[in-house]
Short mmCIF file of C-alpha atoms and ligand atoms in Angstrom, two decimals:
data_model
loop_
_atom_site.label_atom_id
_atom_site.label_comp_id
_atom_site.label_asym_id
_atom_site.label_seq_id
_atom_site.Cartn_x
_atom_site.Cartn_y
_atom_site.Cartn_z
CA UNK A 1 40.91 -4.72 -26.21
CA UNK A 2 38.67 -3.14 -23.25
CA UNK A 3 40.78 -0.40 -21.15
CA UNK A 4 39.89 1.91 -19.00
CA UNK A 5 40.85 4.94 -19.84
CA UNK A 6 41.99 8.69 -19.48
CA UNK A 7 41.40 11.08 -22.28
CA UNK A 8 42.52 13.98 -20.92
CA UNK A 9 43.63 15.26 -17.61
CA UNK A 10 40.72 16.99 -15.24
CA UNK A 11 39.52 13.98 -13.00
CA UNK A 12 37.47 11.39 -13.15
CA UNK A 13 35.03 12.76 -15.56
CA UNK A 14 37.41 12.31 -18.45
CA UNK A 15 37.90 8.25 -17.34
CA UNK A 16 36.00 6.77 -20.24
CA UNK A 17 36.11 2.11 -20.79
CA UNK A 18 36.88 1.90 -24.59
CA UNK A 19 38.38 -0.51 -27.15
CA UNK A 20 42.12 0.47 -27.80
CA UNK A 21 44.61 -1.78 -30.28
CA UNK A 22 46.14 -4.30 -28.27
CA UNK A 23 49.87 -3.77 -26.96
CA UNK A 24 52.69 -4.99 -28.40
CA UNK A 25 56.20 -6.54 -26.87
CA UNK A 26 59.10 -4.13 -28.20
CA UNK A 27 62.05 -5.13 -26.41
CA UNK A 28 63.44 -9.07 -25.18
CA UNK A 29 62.94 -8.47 -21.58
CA UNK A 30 59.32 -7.84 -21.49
CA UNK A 31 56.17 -9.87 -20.64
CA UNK A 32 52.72 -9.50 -22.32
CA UNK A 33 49.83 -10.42 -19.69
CA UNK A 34 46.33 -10.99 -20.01
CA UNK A 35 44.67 -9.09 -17.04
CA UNK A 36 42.50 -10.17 -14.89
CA UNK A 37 42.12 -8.11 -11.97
CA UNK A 38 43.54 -4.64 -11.82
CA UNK A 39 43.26 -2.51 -8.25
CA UNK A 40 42.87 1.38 -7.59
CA UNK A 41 45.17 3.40 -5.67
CA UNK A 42 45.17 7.21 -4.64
CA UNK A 43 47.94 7.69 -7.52
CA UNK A 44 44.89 6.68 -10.24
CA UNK A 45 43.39 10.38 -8.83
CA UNK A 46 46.02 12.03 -9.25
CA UNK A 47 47.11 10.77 -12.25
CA UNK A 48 43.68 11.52 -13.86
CA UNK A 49 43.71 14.94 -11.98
CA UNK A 50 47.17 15.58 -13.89
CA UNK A 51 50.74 16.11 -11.74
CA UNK A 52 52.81 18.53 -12.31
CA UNK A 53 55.49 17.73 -15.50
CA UNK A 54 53.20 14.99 -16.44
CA UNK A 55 53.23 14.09 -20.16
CA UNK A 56 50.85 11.52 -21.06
CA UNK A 57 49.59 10.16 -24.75
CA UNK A 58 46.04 10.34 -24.51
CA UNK A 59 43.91 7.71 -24.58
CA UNK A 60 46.01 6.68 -21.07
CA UNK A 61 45.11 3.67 -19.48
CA UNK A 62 45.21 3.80 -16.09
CA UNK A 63 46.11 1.42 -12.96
CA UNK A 64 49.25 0.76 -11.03
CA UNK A 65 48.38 -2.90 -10.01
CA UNK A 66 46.94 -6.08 -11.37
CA UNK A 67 47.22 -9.50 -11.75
CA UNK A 68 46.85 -11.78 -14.80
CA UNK A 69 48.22 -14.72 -17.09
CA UNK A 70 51.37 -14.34 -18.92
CA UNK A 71 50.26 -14.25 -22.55
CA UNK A 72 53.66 -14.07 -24.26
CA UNK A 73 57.01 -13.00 -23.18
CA UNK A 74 60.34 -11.67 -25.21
CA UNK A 75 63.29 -13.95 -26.66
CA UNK A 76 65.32 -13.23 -23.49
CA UNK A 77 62.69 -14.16 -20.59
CA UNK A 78 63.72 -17.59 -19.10
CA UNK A 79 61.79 -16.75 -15.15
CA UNK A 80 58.36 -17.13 -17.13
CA UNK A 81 56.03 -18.49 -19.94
CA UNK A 82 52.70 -18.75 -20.85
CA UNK A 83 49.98 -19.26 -18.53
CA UNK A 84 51.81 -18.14 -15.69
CA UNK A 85 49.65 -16.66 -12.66
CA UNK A 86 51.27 -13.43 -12.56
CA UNK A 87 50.86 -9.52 -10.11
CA UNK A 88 52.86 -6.68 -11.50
CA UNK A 89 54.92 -4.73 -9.04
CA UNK A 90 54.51 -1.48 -10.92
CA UNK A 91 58.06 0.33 -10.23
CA UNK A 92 60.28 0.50 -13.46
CA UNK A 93 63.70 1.72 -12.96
CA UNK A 94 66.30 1.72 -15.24
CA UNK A 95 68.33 -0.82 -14.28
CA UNK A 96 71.89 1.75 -15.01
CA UNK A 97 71.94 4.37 -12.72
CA UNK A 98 73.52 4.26 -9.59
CA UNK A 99 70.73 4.19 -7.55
CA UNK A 100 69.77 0.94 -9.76
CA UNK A 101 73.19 -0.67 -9.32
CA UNK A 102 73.04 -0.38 -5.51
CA UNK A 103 70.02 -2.10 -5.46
CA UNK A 104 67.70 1.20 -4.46
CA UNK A 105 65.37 0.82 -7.23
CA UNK A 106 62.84 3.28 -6.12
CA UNK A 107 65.39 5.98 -5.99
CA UNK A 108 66.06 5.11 -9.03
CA UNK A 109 66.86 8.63 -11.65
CA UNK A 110 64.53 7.47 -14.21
CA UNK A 111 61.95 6.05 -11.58
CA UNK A 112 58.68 5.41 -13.67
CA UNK A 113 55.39 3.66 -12.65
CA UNK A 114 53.09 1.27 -14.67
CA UNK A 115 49.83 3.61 -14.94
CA UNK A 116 51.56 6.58 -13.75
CA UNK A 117 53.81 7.30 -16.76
CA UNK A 118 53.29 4.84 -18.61
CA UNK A 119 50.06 2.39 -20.13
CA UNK A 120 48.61 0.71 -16.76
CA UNK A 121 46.60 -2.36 -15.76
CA UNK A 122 43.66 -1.61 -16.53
CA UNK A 123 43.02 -3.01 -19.87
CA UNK A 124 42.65 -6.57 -21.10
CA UNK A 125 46.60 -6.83 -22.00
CA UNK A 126 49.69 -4.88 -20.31
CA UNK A 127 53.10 -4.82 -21.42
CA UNK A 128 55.83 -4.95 -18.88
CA UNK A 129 59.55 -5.99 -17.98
CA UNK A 130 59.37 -9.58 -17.02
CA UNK A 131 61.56 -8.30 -13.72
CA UNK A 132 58.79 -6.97 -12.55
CA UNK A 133 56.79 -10.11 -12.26
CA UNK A 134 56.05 -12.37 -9.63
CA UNK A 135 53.92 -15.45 -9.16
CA UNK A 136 50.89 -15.04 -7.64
CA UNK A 137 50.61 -17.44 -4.57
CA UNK A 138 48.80 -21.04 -5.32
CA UNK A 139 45.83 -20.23 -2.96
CA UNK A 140 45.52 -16.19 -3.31
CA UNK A 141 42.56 -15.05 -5.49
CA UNK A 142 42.94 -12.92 -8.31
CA UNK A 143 41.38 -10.05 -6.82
CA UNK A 144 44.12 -9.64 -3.63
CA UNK A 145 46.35 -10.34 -6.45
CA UNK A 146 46.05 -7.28 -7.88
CA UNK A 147 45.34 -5.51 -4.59
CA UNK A 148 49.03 -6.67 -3.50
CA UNK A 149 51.67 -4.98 -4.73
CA UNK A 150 51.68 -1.09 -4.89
CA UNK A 151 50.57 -0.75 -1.40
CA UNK A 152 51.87 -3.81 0.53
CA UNK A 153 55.70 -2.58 -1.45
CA UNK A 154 55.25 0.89 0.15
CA UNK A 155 54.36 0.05 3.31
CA UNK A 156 56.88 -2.30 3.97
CA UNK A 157 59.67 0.12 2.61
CA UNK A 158 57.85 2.95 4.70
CA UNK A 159 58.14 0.58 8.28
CA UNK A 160 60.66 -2.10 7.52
CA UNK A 161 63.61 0.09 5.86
CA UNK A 162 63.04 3.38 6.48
CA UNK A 163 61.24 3.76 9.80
CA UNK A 164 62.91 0.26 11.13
CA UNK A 165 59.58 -0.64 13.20
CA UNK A 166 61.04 -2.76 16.00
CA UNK A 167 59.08 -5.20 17.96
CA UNK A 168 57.53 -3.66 20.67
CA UNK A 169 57.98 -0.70 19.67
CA UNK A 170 54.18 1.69 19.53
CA UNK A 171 53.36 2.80 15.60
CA UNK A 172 50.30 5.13 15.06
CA UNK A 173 48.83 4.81 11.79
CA UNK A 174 45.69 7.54 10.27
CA UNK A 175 43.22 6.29 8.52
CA UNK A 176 42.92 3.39 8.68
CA UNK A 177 40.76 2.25 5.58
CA UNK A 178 43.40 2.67 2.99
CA UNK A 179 45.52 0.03 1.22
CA UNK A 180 48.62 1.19 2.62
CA UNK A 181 47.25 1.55 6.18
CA UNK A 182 46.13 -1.75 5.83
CA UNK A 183 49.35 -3.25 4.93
CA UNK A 184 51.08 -1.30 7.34
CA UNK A 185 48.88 -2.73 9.87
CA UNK A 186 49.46 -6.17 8.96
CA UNK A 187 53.42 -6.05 8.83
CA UNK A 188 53.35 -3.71 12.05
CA UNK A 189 51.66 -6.99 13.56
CA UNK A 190 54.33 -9.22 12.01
CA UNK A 191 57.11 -7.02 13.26
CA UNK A 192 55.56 -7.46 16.83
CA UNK A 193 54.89 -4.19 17.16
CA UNK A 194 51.68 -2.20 19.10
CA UNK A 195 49.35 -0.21 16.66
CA UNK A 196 47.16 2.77 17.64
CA UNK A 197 45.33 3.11 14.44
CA UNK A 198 42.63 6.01 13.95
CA UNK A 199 39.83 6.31 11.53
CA UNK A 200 36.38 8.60 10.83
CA UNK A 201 34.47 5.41 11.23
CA UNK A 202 33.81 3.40 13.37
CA UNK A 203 32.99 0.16 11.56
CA UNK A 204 36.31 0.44 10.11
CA UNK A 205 37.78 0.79 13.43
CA UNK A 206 35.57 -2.54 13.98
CA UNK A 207 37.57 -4.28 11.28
CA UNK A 208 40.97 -2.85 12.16
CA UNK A 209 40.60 -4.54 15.77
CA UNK A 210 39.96 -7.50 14.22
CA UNK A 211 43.19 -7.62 11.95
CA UNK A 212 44.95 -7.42 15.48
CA UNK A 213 44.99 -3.47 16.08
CA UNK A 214 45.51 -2.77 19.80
CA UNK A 215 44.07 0.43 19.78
CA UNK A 216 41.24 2.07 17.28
CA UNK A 217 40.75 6.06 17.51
CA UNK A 218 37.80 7.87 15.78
CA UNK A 219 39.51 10.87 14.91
CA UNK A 220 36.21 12.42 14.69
CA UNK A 221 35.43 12.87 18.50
CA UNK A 222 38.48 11.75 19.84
CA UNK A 223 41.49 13.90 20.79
CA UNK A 224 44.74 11.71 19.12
CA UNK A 225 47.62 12.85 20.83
CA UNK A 226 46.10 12.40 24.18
CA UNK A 227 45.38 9.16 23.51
CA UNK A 228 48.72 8.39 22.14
CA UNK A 229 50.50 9.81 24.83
CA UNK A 230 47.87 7.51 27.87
CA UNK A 231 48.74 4.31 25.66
CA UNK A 232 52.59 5.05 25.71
CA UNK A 233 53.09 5.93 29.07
CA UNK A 234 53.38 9.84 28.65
CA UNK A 235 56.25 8.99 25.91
CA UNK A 236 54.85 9.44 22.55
CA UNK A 237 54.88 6.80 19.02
CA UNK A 238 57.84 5.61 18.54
CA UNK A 239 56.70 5.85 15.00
CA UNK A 240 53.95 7.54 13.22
CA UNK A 241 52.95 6.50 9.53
CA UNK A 242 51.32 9.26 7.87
CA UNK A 243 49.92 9.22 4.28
CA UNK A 244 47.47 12.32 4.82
CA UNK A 245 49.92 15.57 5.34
CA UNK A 246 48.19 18.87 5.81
CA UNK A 247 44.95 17.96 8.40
CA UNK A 248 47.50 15.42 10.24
CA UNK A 249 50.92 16.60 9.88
CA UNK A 250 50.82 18.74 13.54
CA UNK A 251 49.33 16.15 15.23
CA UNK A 252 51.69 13.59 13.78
CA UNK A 253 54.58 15.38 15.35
CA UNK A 254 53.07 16.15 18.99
CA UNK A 255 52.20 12.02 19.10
CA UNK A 256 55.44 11.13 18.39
CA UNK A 257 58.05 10.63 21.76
CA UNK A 258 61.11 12.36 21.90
CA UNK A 259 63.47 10.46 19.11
CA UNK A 260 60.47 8.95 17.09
CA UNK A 261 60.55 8.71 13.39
CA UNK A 262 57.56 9.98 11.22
CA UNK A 263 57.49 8.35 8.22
CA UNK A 264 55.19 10.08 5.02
CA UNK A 265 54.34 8.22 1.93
CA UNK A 266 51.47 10.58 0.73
CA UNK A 267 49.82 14.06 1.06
CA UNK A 268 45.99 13.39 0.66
CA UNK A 269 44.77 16.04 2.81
CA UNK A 270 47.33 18.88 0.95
CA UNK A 271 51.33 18.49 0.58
CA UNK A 272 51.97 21.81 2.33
CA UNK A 273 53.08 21.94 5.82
CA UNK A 274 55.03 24.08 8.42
CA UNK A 275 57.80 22.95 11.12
CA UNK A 276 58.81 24.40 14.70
CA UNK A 277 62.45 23.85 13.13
CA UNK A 278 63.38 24.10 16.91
CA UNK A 279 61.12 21.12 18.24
CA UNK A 280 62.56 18.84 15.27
CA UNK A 281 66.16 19.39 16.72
CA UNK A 282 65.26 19.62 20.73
CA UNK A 283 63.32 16.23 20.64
CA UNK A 284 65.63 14.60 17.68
CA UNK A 285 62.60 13.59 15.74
CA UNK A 286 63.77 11.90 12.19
CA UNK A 287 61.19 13.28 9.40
CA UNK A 288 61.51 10.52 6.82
CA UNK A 289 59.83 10.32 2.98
CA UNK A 290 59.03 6.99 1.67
CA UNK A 291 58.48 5.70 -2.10
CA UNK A 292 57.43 1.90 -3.42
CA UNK A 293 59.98 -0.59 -2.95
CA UNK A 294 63.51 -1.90 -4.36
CA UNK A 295 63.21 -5.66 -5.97
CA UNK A 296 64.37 -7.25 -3.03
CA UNK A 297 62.06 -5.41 -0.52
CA UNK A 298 59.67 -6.78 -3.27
CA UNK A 299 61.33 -10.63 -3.08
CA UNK A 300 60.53 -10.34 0.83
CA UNK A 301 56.87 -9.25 0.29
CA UNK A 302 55.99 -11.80 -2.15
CA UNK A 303 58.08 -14.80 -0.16
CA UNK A 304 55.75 -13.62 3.27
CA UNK A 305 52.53 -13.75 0.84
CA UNK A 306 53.45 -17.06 -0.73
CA UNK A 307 53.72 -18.46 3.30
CA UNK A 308 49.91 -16.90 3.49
CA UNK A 309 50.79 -13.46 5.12
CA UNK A 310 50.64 -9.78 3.90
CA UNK A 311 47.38 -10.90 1.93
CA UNK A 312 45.66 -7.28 1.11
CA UNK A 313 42.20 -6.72 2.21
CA UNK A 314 39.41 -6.15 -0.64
CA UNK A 315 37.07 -3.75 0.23
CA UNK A 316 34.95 -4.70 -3.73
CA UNK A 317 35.60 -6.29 -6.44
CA UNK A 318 33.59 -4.45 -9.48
CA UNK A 319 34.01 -4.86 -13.20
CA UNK A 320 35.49 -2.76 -15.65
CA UNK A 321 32.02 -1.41 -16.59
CA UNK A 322 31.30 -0.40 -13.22
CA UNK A 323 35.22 1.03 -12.39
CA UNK A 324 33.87 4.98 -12.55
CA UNK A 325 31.47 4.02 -9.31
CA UNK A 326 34.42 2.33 -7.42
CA UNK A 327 36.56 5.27 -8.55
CA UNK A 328 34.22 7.95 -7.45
CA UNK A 329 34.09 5.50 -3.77
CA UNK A 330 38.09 5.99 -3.78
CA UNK A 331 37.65 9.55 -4.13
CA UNK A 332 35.49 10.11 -0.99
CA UNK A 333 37.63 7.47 1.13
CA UNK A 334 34.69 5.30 1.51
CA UNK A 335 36.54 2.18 0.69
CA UNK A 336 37.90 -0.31 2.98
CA UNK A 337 41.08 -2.22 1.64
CA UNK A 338 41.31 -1.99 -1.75
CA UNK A 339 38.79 -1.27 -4.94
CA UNK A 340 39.57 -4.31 -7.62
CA UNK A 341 38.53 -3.83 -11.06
CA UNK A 342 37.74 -7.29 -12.97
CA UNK A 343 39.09 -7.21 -15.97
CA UNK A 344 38.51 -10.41 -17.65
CA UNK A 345 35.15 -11.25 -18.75
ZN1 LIG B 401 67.92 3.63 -12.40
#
């Protein structure tokens, strides 16, 4: 089969497309799909750039999410068969731990993820637990199938669970072109909340206003906090999603009102930071860390996609030949919604 692939760590130079034997089912409970469409995320760069403890086999293919037909599936999966239209929610827990039997899959002690530690989606087959399958809405394409899962599951587990985003309630999001700030958007609007989202440019900021945004920011000449602070009444975000760390971590904290919750799910900009451990305690500001999704945050997502909500934006669809170009975009933030990869031919 076709994969893209990783053979070694160092970046994106060492991503090469190459045939590799096709995968095998080894245990009841798992699903072979045929890929179709598999969809970058920031993890694919840091996965190629190497994190720390990481053990891969090389040739690795790469690719938290995609979407596909169900090819085959193990003597003990009933939910599925083949010729299913399936997306891949790419968290594997171990199903024994107690994390696992409470339902928290994500904090799960063996967490894995498809692509991360494990062969990923982007390859003509994938090998996976059937449990993490779903059906892939009757209308939605194959390329926001792919685009769904990763970041619409961690943004709803960043806002919904852990930040509990109430309606009404004023959420500033960075950057605004990303996959997760995209779906954060979405179920911010959903929730009923107000957004203040910010980006570098301003034809993002364009299409942010039109997904319902009530305020867009270029972060480039304008000065964030200030803003935040004339849109709130002098309070502050209730809640600030942040996903970039170093360059926005400071100003994350001074937009946030006295109480607010900042929730991170990513360090793009540097994971390093410092805090005023007396300002944290004064204004009672909850610092909160936020990973994927348990299966029943993942239930909800899929249930409000199926009813035509929570559909990702694309920014390109590319194929596999052309997935170093659409990497290399990822890398320099260009993107808008997320980079699909058609697998398929
Ligand atoms: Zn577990």
């Amino acid at each position: 089969m076709r994969a893209l692939t990783l053979v070694a760590h160092g970046g994106l130079e060492q991503l090469r497309v190459q045939e590799l034997p096709e995968p095998t089912i080894k245990s009841p409970n798992q699903a072979l799909v045929r890929v179709q469409t598999a969809a970058l995320n920031r993890l694919d760069l840091l996965v190629a750039a190497g994190l720390p403890g990481a053990t891969l086999e090389f040739p690795h293919v790469v690719g938290s999410d995609g979407a596909g037909l169900v090819d085959q599936v193990g003597e003990a999966v009933r939910q599925f068969r083949p010729g299913d239209r399936v997306m891949i929610n790419p968290t594997l827990s171990c199903g024994e731990c107690p994390a696992c039997e409470q339902g928290e899959h994500s904090l799960c002690a063996r967490l894995r993820v498809v692509g991360e530690h494990c062969a990923g989606t982007a390859a003509e087959y994938v090998v996976v637990p059937a449990e993490n399958l779903a059906m892939v809405p009757t209308a939605m394409p194959w390329a926001q199938a792919a685009a769904f899962s990763l970041a619409t599951l961690t943004a709803w587990r960043m806002l919904v669970t852990r930040a509990r985003l109430e309606a009404g309630e004023t959420l500033l999001i960075w950057g605004i072109g990303g996959g997760v700030a995209l779906a954060a958007l979405q179920i911010a609007k959903l929730i009923g909340a107000r957004t203040i989202v910010t980006s570098g440019s301003d034809a993002k900021l364009e299409v942010a206003r039109g997904l319902g945004a009530d305020v867009a920011l270029n972060h480039r000449n304008a000065d964030v906090v200030a803003e935040v602070r004339q849109h709130t009444g002098g309070r502050g975000a209730d809640v600030v999603a942040d996903s970039a760390g170093e360059q926005t971590w400071t100003s994350s904290l001074r937009a946030l009102r006295r109480g607010g919750r900042l929730v991170v799910c990513g360090a793009t900009t540097g994971p390093m930071v410092s805090l005023d451990l007396r300002r944290l305690f004064w204004h009672q500001w909850s610092i909160l860390g936020s990973t994927l999704g348990n299966r029943q945050e993942y239930a909800e997502i899929v249930r409000h996609a199926a009813e035509g909500r929570l559909w990702p934006v694309v920014d390109r669809v590319v194929p596999l030949a052309e997935a170093l170009a659409a990497f290399a975009r990822l890398q320099r933030g260009e993107q808008l919604g997320k980079l699909v990869i058609e697998v398929a031919q």
